[in-house]
XYZ file of C-alpha atoms in Angstrom:
296
model
C 0.000 0.000 0.000
C 2.800 2.389 0.843
C 4.481 1.578 -2.444
C 1.211 2.049 -4.315
C 0.581 5.334 -2.502
C 4.053 6.554 -3.288
C 3.705 5.561 -6.926
C 0.312 7.205 -7.470
C 1.350 10.375 -5.633
C 4.602 10.657 -7.558
C 2.866 10.059 -10.851
C 0.203 12.664 -10.159
C 2.840 15.184 -9.115
C 4.832 14.441 -12.270
C 1.747 14.662 -14.500
C 0.490 17.905 -12.985
C 3.943 19.493 -13.025
C 4.591 18.428 -16.623
C 1.164 19.705 -17.711
C 1.755 23.005 -15.922
C 5.207 23.509 -17.427
C 4.040 22.495 -20.912
C 1.003 24.764 -20.758
C 3.121 27.639 -19.437
C 5.717 27.145 -22.173
C 3.058 27.125 -24.905
C 1.301 30.119 -23.351
C 4.640 31.935 -23.032
C 5.556 31.335 -26.659
C 2.125 32.441 -27.845
C 2.288 35.461 -25.566
C 5.698 36.504 -26.875
C 4.677 36.012 -30.499
C 1.321 37.781 -30.184
C 2.743 40.537 -27.990
C 5.573 41.202 -30.450
C 3.214 41.177 -33.410
C 0.598 43.376 -31.758
C 3.112 45.841 -30.288
C 5.010 46.071 -33.559
C 1.803 46.670 -35.511
C 0.626 49.281 -33.005
C 4.013 50.992 -33.084
C 4.039 50.810 -36.862
C 0.580 52.430 -37.094
C 1.687 55.167 -34.719
C 4.855 55.775 -36.739
C 2.815 55.839 -39.951
C 0.602 58.557 -38.526
C 3.608 60.594 -37.422
C 5.350 60.058 -40.766
C 2.274 61.249 -42.692
C 1.973 64.305 -40.464
C 5.651 65.216 -40.867
C 5.548 64.516 -44.615
C 2.485 66.741 -44.985
C 4.262 69.545 -43.129
C 7.334 69.125 -45.327
C 5.160 69.149 -48.434
C 3.651 72.480 -47.405
C 7.156 73.705 -46.556
C 8.458 72.821 -50.014
C 5.423 74.400 -51.674
C 6.047 77.702 -49.897
C 9.786 77.751 -50.565
C 11.878 77.185 -53.633
C 12.905 73.536 -53.699
C 16.679 74.192 -53.814
C 16.784 76.747 -51.022
C 14.056 75.265 -48.907
C 15.886 71.998 -48.421
C 18.832 73.514 -46.587
C 18.863 75.587 -43.414
C 15.231 75.802 -42.278
C 14.391 72.234 -43.240
C 17.411 70.820 -41.424
C 16.478 72.675 -38.253
C 12.931 71.351 -38.516
C 14.169 67.770 -38.937
C 16.442 68.127 -35.913
C 13.480 69.411 -33.964
C 11.418 66.395 -35.152
C 14.232 64.078 -34.035
C 14.060 65.492 -30.548
C 10.300 65.485 -30.048
C 9.555 62.254 -31.934
C 12.406 60.268 -30.315
C 13.012 58.803 -33.765
C 15.649 59.329 -36.424
C 14.306 61.190 -39.451
C 15.795 60.925 -42.938
C 14.767 62.761 -46.059
C 15.888 60.763 -49.084
C 15.722 61.569 -52.789
C 15.033 59.026 -55.500
C 18.735 58.194 -55.863
C 18.830 57.232 -52.151
C 20.959 60.190 -51.079
C 20.126 61.666 -47.697
C 19.223 65.271 -48.399
C 18.684 66.105 -44.754
C 18.825 64.247 -41.456
C 18.229 65.303 -37.914
C 21.710 64.146 -36.878
C 23.746 64.265 -40.063
C 23.899 65.464 -43.640
C 25.541 62.835 -45.799
C 25.172 60.912 -48.999
C 24.051 57.310 -49.112
C 24.310 55.118 -52.190
C 22.140 52.129 -53.036
C 25.137 49.852 -52.496
C 25.153 50.814 -48.828
C 21.487 50.107 -48.332
C 20.415 46.827 -46.718
C 18.333 44.309 -48.614
C 14.762 45.529 -49.074
C 15.503 49.217 -48.432
C 15.577 50.036 -52.153
C 12.157 48.452 -52.573
C 10.827 50.508 -49.646
C 12.089 53.763 -51.159
C 10.660 52.768 -54.554
C 7.196 52.204 -53.067
C 7.327 55.567 -51.298
C 8.138 57.341 -54.566
C 5.092 55.614 -56.043
C 3.046 57.533 -53.473
C 2.597 54.719 -50.928
C 3.166 54.704 -47.189
C 5.376 51.663 -46.521
C 7.370 50.128 -43.697
C 9.945 47.421 -43.005
C 12.783 46.514 -40.621
C 15.545 46.279 -43.197
C 17.389 49.376 -41.945
C 18.203 47.751 -38.582
C 21.764 46.641 -39.592
C 22.531 50.097 -40.937
C 21.306 51.742 -37.704
C 23.080 49.164 -35.496
C 19.850 48.527 -33.576
C 16.569 46.648 -34.154
C 14.187 49.251 -35.531
C 11.052 49.823 -37.563
C 11.257 52.151 -40.551
C 8.143 53.882 -41.875
C 8.266 55.982 -45.037
C 5.881 58.568 -46.465
C 6.102 60.623 -49.668
C 6.892 64.351 -49.601
C 5.284 66.274 -52.488
C 6.567 69.382 -54.227
C 4.581 72.340 -55.518
C 3.652 70.415 -58.679
C 2.207 67.501 -56.736
C 5.053 65.150 -57.617
C 6.949 63.113 -55.062
C 10.072 65.127 -54.326
C 11.536 63.033 -51.528
C 10.867 60.076 -49.244
C 10.568 60.740 -45.547
C 11.976 57.830 -43.527
C 11.164 57.643 -39.841
C 13.321 55.147 -37.917
C 12.243 54.063 -34.434
C 14.053 51.478 -32.271
C 12.048 48.519 -30.984
C 14.251 47.766 -27.986
C 11.304 48.668 -25.757
C 9.341 45.772 -27.242
C 12.144 43.349 -26.431
C 12.425 44.730 -22.885
C 8.688 44.273 -22.434
C 9.012 40.707 -23.720
C 11.743 39.945 -21.223
C 9.619 41.444 -18.464
C 6.685 39.267 -19.495
C 8.893 36.168 -19.541
C 10.172 36.977 -16.043
C 6.593 37.303 -14.809
C 5.694 34.005 -16.478
C 8.649 32.217 -14.856
C 7.675 33.658 -11.476
C 4.104 32.423 -11.965
C 5.370 28.930 -12.859
C 7.598 28.797 -9.781
C 4.665 29.938 -7.634
C 2.224 27.501 -9.228
C 4.457 24.418 -8.886
C 3.948 24.081 -5.082
C 0.222 24.481 -5.611
C 0.318 21.743 -8.254
C 2.214 19.452 -5.853
C -0.299 20.097 -3.037
C -3.203 19.447 -5.415
C -1.525 16.237 -6.593
C -1.130 14.988 -3.027
C -4.786 15.761 -2.212
C -5.984 13.981 -5.350
C -3.709 11.034 -4.607
C -5.243 10.725 -1.157
C -8.713 10.940 -2.659
C -7.907 8.024 -4.955
C -5.776 6.004 -2.539
C -8.187 5.953 0.421
C -11.009 4.037 -1.346
C -8.521 1.772 -3.105
C -6.960 0.955 0.252
C -10.396 0.033 1.656
C -11.085 -2.167 -1.363
C -7.721 -3.898 -0.924
C -8.338 -4.533 2.793
C -11.784 -5.993 2.087
C -10.274 -8.272 -0.574
C -7.671 -9.503 1.937
C -10.424 -10.395 4.442
C -12.275 -12.366 1.777
C -9.065 -14.141 0.773
C -8.681 -15.158 4.432
C -12.179 -16.639 4.470
C -14.190 -13.731 5.900
C -16.888 -13.413 3.244
C -18.832 -10.889 5.297
C -16.252 -8.180 4.550
C -17.406 -5.140 2.551
C -15.476 -2.236 1.048
C -17.620 0.478 2.632
C -16.828 2.846 -0.261
C -19.702 5.099 -1.292
C -18.699 7.377 -4.146
C -20.556 8.537 -7.245
C -17.669 7.873 -9.612
C -15.773 5.036 -11.272
C -14.120 3.991 -8.006
C -17.539 3.884 -6.308
C -18.892 1.747 -9.155
C -15.911 -0.602 -8.802
C -16.499 -0.845 -5.042
C -20.196 -1.677 -5.564
C -19.315 -4.398 -8.066
C -16.728 -5.846 -5.685
C -19.263 -5.808 -2.825
C -21.741 -7.642 -5.082
C -18.995 -10.150 -5.906
C -18.336 -10.660 -2.188
C -22.065 -11.303 -1.631
C -22.067 -13.910 -4.388
C -18.952 -15.541 -2.946
C -20.633 -15.577 0.482
C -23.727 -17.234 -0.985
C -21.576 -19.764 -2.829
C -19.681 -20.513 0.373
C -22.960 -20.989 2.293
C -24.250 -23.282 -0.421
C -21.000 -25.262 -0.361
C -21.266 -25.699 3.383
C -24.906 -26.832 3.067
C -23.964 -29.396 0.398
C -21.072 -30.634 2.551
C -23.450 -31.070 5.468
C -25.965 -32.932 3.297
C -23.197 -35.189 2.043
C -22.065 -35.926 5.575
C -25.672 -36.599 6.682
C -26.280 -38.879 3.716
C -23.099 -40.804 4.415
C -24.018 -41.131 8.085
C -27.556 -42.357 7.301
C -26.343 -44.841 4.729
C -23.768 -46.146 7.183
C -26.425 -46.547 9.869
C -28.902 -48.285 7.555
C -26.316 -50.711 6.207
C -24.767 -51.519 9.565
C -27.521 -53.995 10.744
C -27.815 -56.177 7.597
C -24.069 -56.242 7.225
C -23.786 -57.396 10.844
C -26.385 -60.171 10.254
C -24.637 -61.316 7.095
C -21.303 -61.258 8.857
C -22.700 -63.353 11.744
C -24.280 -65.893 9.394
C -21.049 -66.291 7.504
C -19.163 -66.859 10.711
C -21.661 -69.562 11.782
C -21.407 -71.293 8.438
C -17.660 -71.076 8.582
C -17.590 -72.734 11.975
C -19.935 -75.532 10.759
C -22.474 -74.932 13.446
C -25.309 -75.168 10.952
C -26.120 -78.595 9.401
C -28.776 -79.729 6.967
C -31.963 -80.959 8.732
């Protein structure tokens, strides 16, 4: 019984712990994936709105100024101001992928220096689309989302592509924080799972122990033993069937005893009935043997 109890308890603890860890791992992976996707999409929508607003302002700026002069002093100061308030790096790129203005630097950038996919992003912006990708991350030395919007000139043509780069390190930090919380929850839930396993093991072991004790009594000849288990579940059904089996065994044992008694009574009666004639025959044979009887 102790071995059985130890086995069932250990198994339940192992099953509950494994189920908890597996569920937590699956939930953690789904959480990380969905959180990253949702946060990235939300951040991307926010960046798209900011990029459109800045691009619209730049379009009005270029319409009010001559294109050559307007893209120098005042525009650079505005982009630096946008860098500071938007907490993002702003680039203004022409169709040949040269940076006309940047909040932090003024430099030229050739297509050969662009990462894979950046040329396609700039091409879509010059087609008048608002586009985004993460291909500029290696160039910026940090994981980032890049959103681009077209800047129009006075003729309504796309004069430049506004690129708004925003790091996504905050998303990764939030992911790590969520993972830490998940690990803490698992560590907290494991003792609860062990306690629940022990309680369930006792719930299962107690009726099984009663059934085993009743079976031992019956094996030792006490057919009046009963399990005494009253549960509305599979174990209760098993106990009722075993009690019914014990009743049948008791009836069979009573019937066997009655037949044994009848056999003994029959043998005794037959022995009594045959004793007298056998004695007479035995006496007659002895007389004949001794020659005490002669023909008359």
